[in-house]
mmCIF file of C-alpha atoms in Angstrom:
data_model
loop_
_atom_site.group_PDB
_atom_site.id
_atom_site.type_symbol
_atom_site.label_atom_id
_atom_site.label_comp_id
_atom_site.label_asym_id
_atom_site.label_seq_id
_atom_site.Cartn_x
_atom_site.Cartn_y
_atom_site.Cartn_z
ATOM 1 C CA MET Y 8 44.567 95.285 136.534
ATOM 2 C CA LEU Y 9 46.026 98.307 134.763
ATOM 3 C CA ALA Y 10 43.784 101.299 134.234
ATOM 4 C CA ASN Y 11 43.329 102.657 130.730
ATOM 5 C CA PHE Y 12 45.184 105.857 129.966
ATOM 6 C CA VAL Y 13 42.959 108.484 128.381
ATOM 7 C CA ASP Y 14 44.753 111.059 126.248
ATOM 8 C CA ASN Y 15 42.741 114.090 127.175
ATOM 9 C CA PHE Y 16 45.424 116.784 127.054
ATOM 10 C CA ASP Y 17 44.519 120.128 125.572
ATOM 11 C CA PRO Y 18 46.815 121.065 122.637
ATOM 12 C CA PHE Y 19 46.760 124.662 123.912
ATOM 13 C CA ILE Y 20 48.908 125.903 126.775
ATOM 14 C CA PHE Y 21 46.134 128.419 127.350
ATOM 15 C CA ARG Y 22 43.429 129.857 125.115
ATOM 16 C CA LEU Y 23 42.993 133.506 124.238
ATOM 17 C CA TRP Y 24 39.855 132.776 122.214
ATOM 18 C CA ASP Y 25 38.107 129.642 121.028
ATOM 19 C CA ASN Y 26 40.846 128.313 118.730
ATOM 20 C CA VAL Y 27 43.585 130.895 119.334
ATOM 21 C CA GLY Y 28 46.443 130.613 121.782
ATOM 22 C CA PRO Y 29 49.923 129.211 122.207
ATOM 23 C CA ARG Y 30 50.124 125.466 121.666
ATOM 24 C CA TRP Y 31 52.417 122.865 123.176
ATOM 25 C CA TYR Y 32 53.758 121.989 119.729
ATOM 26 C CA GLY Y 33 54.867 125.575 119.124
ATOM 27 C CA PHE Y 34 56.339 125.696 122.615
ATOM 28 C CA ALA Y 35 58.447 122.614 121.794
ATOM 29 C CA TYR Y 36 59.793 124.420 118.716
ATOM 30 C CA VAL Y 37 60.595 127.542 120.744
ATOM 31 C CA LEU Y 38 62.462 125.437 123.311
ATOM 32 C CA ALA Y 39 64.392 123.766 120.496
ATOM 33 C CA PHE Y 40 65.427 127.106 118.964
ATOM 34 C CA ILE Y 41 66.402 128.602 122.323
ATOM 35 C CA SER Y 42 68.492 125.572 123.237
ATOM 36 C CA ALA Y 43 70.149 125.633 119.794
ATOM 37 C CA TYR Y 44 71.031 129.284 120.349
ATOM 38 C CA PHE Y 45 72.766 128.566 123.658
ATOM 39 C CA VAL Y 46 74.644 125.526 122.330
ATOM 40 C CA VAL Y 47 75.885 127.259 119.159
ATOM 41 C CA ARG Y 48 76.796 130.372 121.138
ATOM 42 C CA LEU Y 49 78.834 128.271 123.563
ATOM 43 C CA LEU Y 50 80.591 126.550 120.654
ATOM 44 C CA SER Y 51 81.289 129.940 119.110
ATOM 45 C CA LYS Y 52 82.695 131.425 122.324
ATOM 46 C CA ARG Y 53 84.985 128.436 122.809
ATOM 47 C CA GLY Y 54 86.292 128.656 119.245
ATOM 48 C CA TYR Y 55 84.696 125.481 117.890
ATOM 49 C CA CYS Y 56 82.551 127.444 115.445
ATOM 50 C CA ASP Y 57 83.741 130.081 112.958
ATOM 51 C CA LEU Y 58 80.556 132.056 113.511
ATOM 52 C CA PRO Y 59 81.219 135.097 115.743
ATOM 53 C CA PRO Y 60 79.199 134.963 119.002
ATOM 54 C CA GLU Y 61 77.356 138.192 118.134
ATOM 55 C CA ARG Y 62 76.015 136.572 114.928
ATOM 56 C CA VAL Y 63 74.689 133.401 116.544
ATOM 57 C CA SER Y 64 71.235 134.845 117.231
ATOM 58 C CA ASP Y 65 70.999 136.008 113.621
ATOM 59 C CA PHE Y 66 71.971 132.586 112.301
ATOM 60 C CA ILE Y 67 69.611 130.663 114.613
ATOM 61 C CA THR Y 68 66.721 133.011 113.770
ATOM 62 C CA TRP Y 69 67.293 132.513 110.034
ATOM 63 C CA THR Y 70 67.633 128.777 110.550
ATOM 64 C CA ALA Y 71 64.432 128.622 112.593
ATOM 65 C CA LEU Y 72 62.274 130.734 110.296
ATOM 66 C CA PHE Y 73 63.522 129.805 106.853
ATOM 67 C CA GLY Y 74 65.244 126.476 107.394
ATOM 68 C CA VAL Y 75 62.986 124.625 109.809
ATOM 69 C CA LEU Y 76 59.584 126.303 109.514
ATOM 70 C CA LEU Y 77 59.505 127.305 105.854
ATOM 71 C CA GLY Y 78 61.452 124.234 104.727
ATOM 72 C CA GLY Y 79 59.233 121.974 106.810
ATOM 73 C CA ARG Y 80 56.062 123.521 105.419
ATOM 74 C CA ILE Y 81 57.265 123.408 101.798
ATOM 75 C CA GLY Y 82 58.357 119.804 102.331
ATOM 76 C CA TYR Y 83 54.905 118.933 103.653
ATOM 77 C CA VAL Y 84 53.216 120.531 100.664
ATOM 78 C CA LEU Y 85 55.522 118.924 98.098
ATOM 79 C CA PHE Y 86 55.740 115.449 99.635
ATOM 80 C CA TYR Y 87 52.345 114.961 101.262
ATOM 81 C CA LYS Y 88 49.822 117.520 99.978
ATOM 82 C CA PRO Y 89 50.729 118.596 96.415
ATOM 83 C CA GLU Y 90 47.050 119.413 95.841
ATOM 84 C CA MET Y 91 47.647 122.506 97.995
ATOM 85 C CA LEU Y 92 49.611 123.937 95.051
ATOM 86 C CA ARG Y 93 46.313 124.303 93.158
ATOM 87 C CA GLU Y 94 45.171 126.711 95.873
ATOM 88 C CA PRO Y 95 48.425 128.469 96.934
ATOM 89 C CA LEU Y 96 46.809 130.451 99.763
ATOM 90 C CA SER Y 97 46.045 127.152 101.519
ATOM 91 C CA ILE Y 98 49.796 126.789 102.093
ATOM 92 C CA LEU Y 99 49.586 129.730 104.499
ATOM 93 C CA ARG Y 100 46.935 128.022 106.665
ATOM 94 C CA VAL Y 101 49.498 126.654 109.106
ATOM 95 C CA TRP Y 102 46.906 126.288 111.874
ATOM 96 C CA GLU Y 103 45.574 123.294 109.941
ATOM 97 C CA GLY Y 104 48.876 121.504 110.531
ATOM 98 C CA GLY Y 105 51.510 120.131 108.242
ATOM 99 C CA MET Y 106 55.272 120.014 108.660
ATOM 100 C CA ALA Y 107 57.701 117.516 107.169
ATOM 101 C CA SER Y 108 60.900 116.855 109.089
ATOM 102 C CA HIS Y 109 62.823 116.005 105.921
ATOM 103 C CA GLY Y 110 61.630 119.264 104.359
ATOM 104 C CA GLY Y 111 62.997 121.070 107.412
ATOM 105 C CA MET Y 112 66.331 119.291 107.032
ATOM 106 C CA ILE Y 113 66.547 120.252 103.363
ATOM 107 C CA GLY Y 114 65.628 123.819 104.324
ATOM 108 C CA ILE Y 115 68.359 123.923 106.971
ATOM 109 C CA LEU Y 116 70.913 122.572 104.507
ATOM 110 C CA ALA Y 117 69.965 125.161 101.883
ATOM 111 C CA LEU Y 118 69.987 127.977 104.433
ATOM 112 C CA THR Y 119 73.366 126.875 105.805
ATOM 113 C CA PHE Y 120 74.848 126.986 102.275
ATOM 114 C CA TYR Y 121 73.355 130.429 101.692
ATOM 115 C CA TYR Y 122 74.347 131.881 105.067
ATOM 116 C CA ALA Y 123 77.894 130.526 104.874
ATOM 117 C CA ARG Y 124 78.411 131.918 101.387
ATOM 118 C CA ARG Y 125 76.936 135.298 102.266
ATOM 119 C CA HIS Y 126 79.066 135.704 105.398
ATOM 120 C CA LYS Y 127 82.181 134.017 103.967
ATOM 121 C CA LEU Y 128 82.149 131.080 106.385
ATOM 122 C CA THR Y 129 82.584 127.382 105.688
ATOM 123 C CA TRP Y 130 79.232 125.642 105.456
ATOM 124 C CA THR Y 131 80.666 122.470 106.979
ATOM 125 C CA ASN Y 132 81.669 124.380 110.118
ATOM 126 C CA LEU Y 133 78.175 125.859 110.456
ATOM 127 C CA GLY Y 134 76.721 122.422 109.830
ATOM 128 C CA ASP Y 135 78.923 120.923 112.540
ATOM 129 C CA ALA Y 136 77.611 123.473 115.030
ATOM 130 C CA LEU Y 137 74.014 122.669 114.080
ATOM 131 C CA VAL Y 138 74.640 118.935 114.338
ATOM 132 C CA VAL Y 139 75.783 119.416 117.924
ATOM 133 C CA ALA Y 140 72.705 121.528 118.747
ATOM 134 C CA ALA Y 141 70.113 119.474 116.845
ATOM 135 C CA PRO Y 142 69.705 116.515 119.237
ATOM 136 C CA ILE Y 143 68.571 118.829 122.033
ATOM 137 C CA GLY Y 144 65.895 120.329 119.783
ATOM 138 C CA LEU Y 145 64.874 116.924 118.518
ATOM 139 C CA ARG Y 146 64.541 115.737 122.087
ATOM 140 C CA ASN Y 147 62.166 118.617 122.820
ATOM 141 C CA ASP Y 148 60.038 117.906 119.750
ATOM 142 C CA TRP Y 149 60.154 114.116 119.522
ATOM 143 C CA HIS Y 150 60.067 113.094 123.147
ATOM 144 C CA PRO Y 151 57.110 110.765 123.709
ATOM 145 C CA CYS Y 152 55.782 112.878 126.582
ATOM 146 C CA THR Y 153 55.728 115.907 124.301
ATOM 147 C CA HIS Y 154 53.696 113.889 121.811
ATOM 148 C CA PHE Y 155 51.013 113.364 124.414
ATOM 149 C CA LEU Y 156 50.945 117.076 125.166
ATOM 150 C CA LEU Y 157 50.926 117.843 121.448
ATOM 151 C CA ARG Y 158 47.900 115.651 120.949
ATOM 152 C CA ALA Y 159 49.594 113.184 118.627
ATOM 153 C CA PRO Y 160 47.000 110.856 117.133
ATOM 154 C CA ALA Y 161 48.038 107.793 119.134
ATOM 155 C CA GLN Y 162 44.818 105.914 118.498
ATOM 156 C CA THR Y 163 45.322 106.150 114.727
ATOM 157 C CA TYR Y 164 48.687 104.487 115.080
ATOM 158 C CA LEU Y 165 47.450 101.912 117.549
ATOM 159 C CA ASP Y 166 44.693 100.760 115.228
ATOM 160 C CA LYS Y 167 47.137 99.876 112.441
ATOM 161 C CA PRO Y 168 48.337 96.268 112.314
ATOM 162 C CA GLY Y 169 51.677 96.170 114.087
ATOM 163 C CA GLY Y 170 51.201 99.581 115.647
ATOM 164 C CA ARG Y 171 52.896 102.658 114.287
ATOM 165 C CA THR Y 172 54.513 101.790 110.991
ATOM 166 C CA ARG Y 173 56.777 104.817 110.737
ATOM 167 C CA GLY Y 174 58.542 106.809 113.369
ATOM 168 C CA ARG Y 175 61.264 106.878 115.913
ATOM 169 C CA CYS Y 176 62.379 104.162 118.267
ATOM 170 C CA ALA Y 177 61.097 105.854 121.428
ATOM 171 C CA ASP Y 178 57.706 106.470 119.819
ATOM 172 C CA ARG Y 179 57.414 102.857 118.704
ATOM 173 C CA PHE Y 180 58.147 101.718 122.258
ATOM 174 C CA VAL Y 181 55.577 104.060 123.802
ATOM 175 C CA PHE Y 182 52.893 103.261 121.229
ATOM 176 C CA ARG Y 183 53.508 99.516 121.625
ATOM 177 C CA ALA Y 184 53.102 99.908 125.387
ATOM 178 C CA LEU Y 185 49.870 101.879 124.879
ATOM 179 C CA ARG Y 186 48.547 99.241 122.495
ATOM 180 C CA GLU Y 187 49.127 96.616 125.172
ATOM 181 C CA LEU Y 188 47.088 98.688 127.624
ATOM 182 C CA HIS Y 189 44.095 98.825 125.268
#
C-alpha cells in the first residue's frame, strides 16, 4: 500500500517575521535570472550575440525587472483581475500573488524591442539569446518539485474532473500521479 503524500512545505525559505522572508518562488526567479545572465554572457563572449559582454548584466536586469516581473504583473491584472484597476494601489500588493506567464512574455518582447532600438542592436539577435537562456529559467520555475516547494495548490487541481485542466506536460503527469495516490 502506498502512503499518502502530504504537501506540508513552507513557502518561505526562512522567516524574518510572521509573513516576511524570502520565499521559494522568488528564489526560483532569482535562479532563472542568474542562469540567464551566465548563458547570455557566454553567447556574447563567443560572438553569438551582438550584445557586448559588459552590457549583459544591464540587459538581464532590465529584462527581469521590467519584462518578466512588471509584464507578468500587468498581464495578471489585465487578463485575470481587471477589477484591480478600480483600486490601482492593489496592483502593488505583490505579496498577495499574481503573475501571468503570457504577460511576462509580452513584457520581454516589448523590452527587447525597446532595448535593441535604444542601443542600436537587432531585436532578433537579442531575442535569439533570450530563447537560448529561457528554458533554463523555465526549468527552475516550472519544475514539478519546485511547485511543491512553492506551495502550488495541488489539491485544487486534483479535485477538478480530469485533474489539472491547464498547464504543462510535466505538471499534468505529476498531478495525475498525485490524484492516483489519493
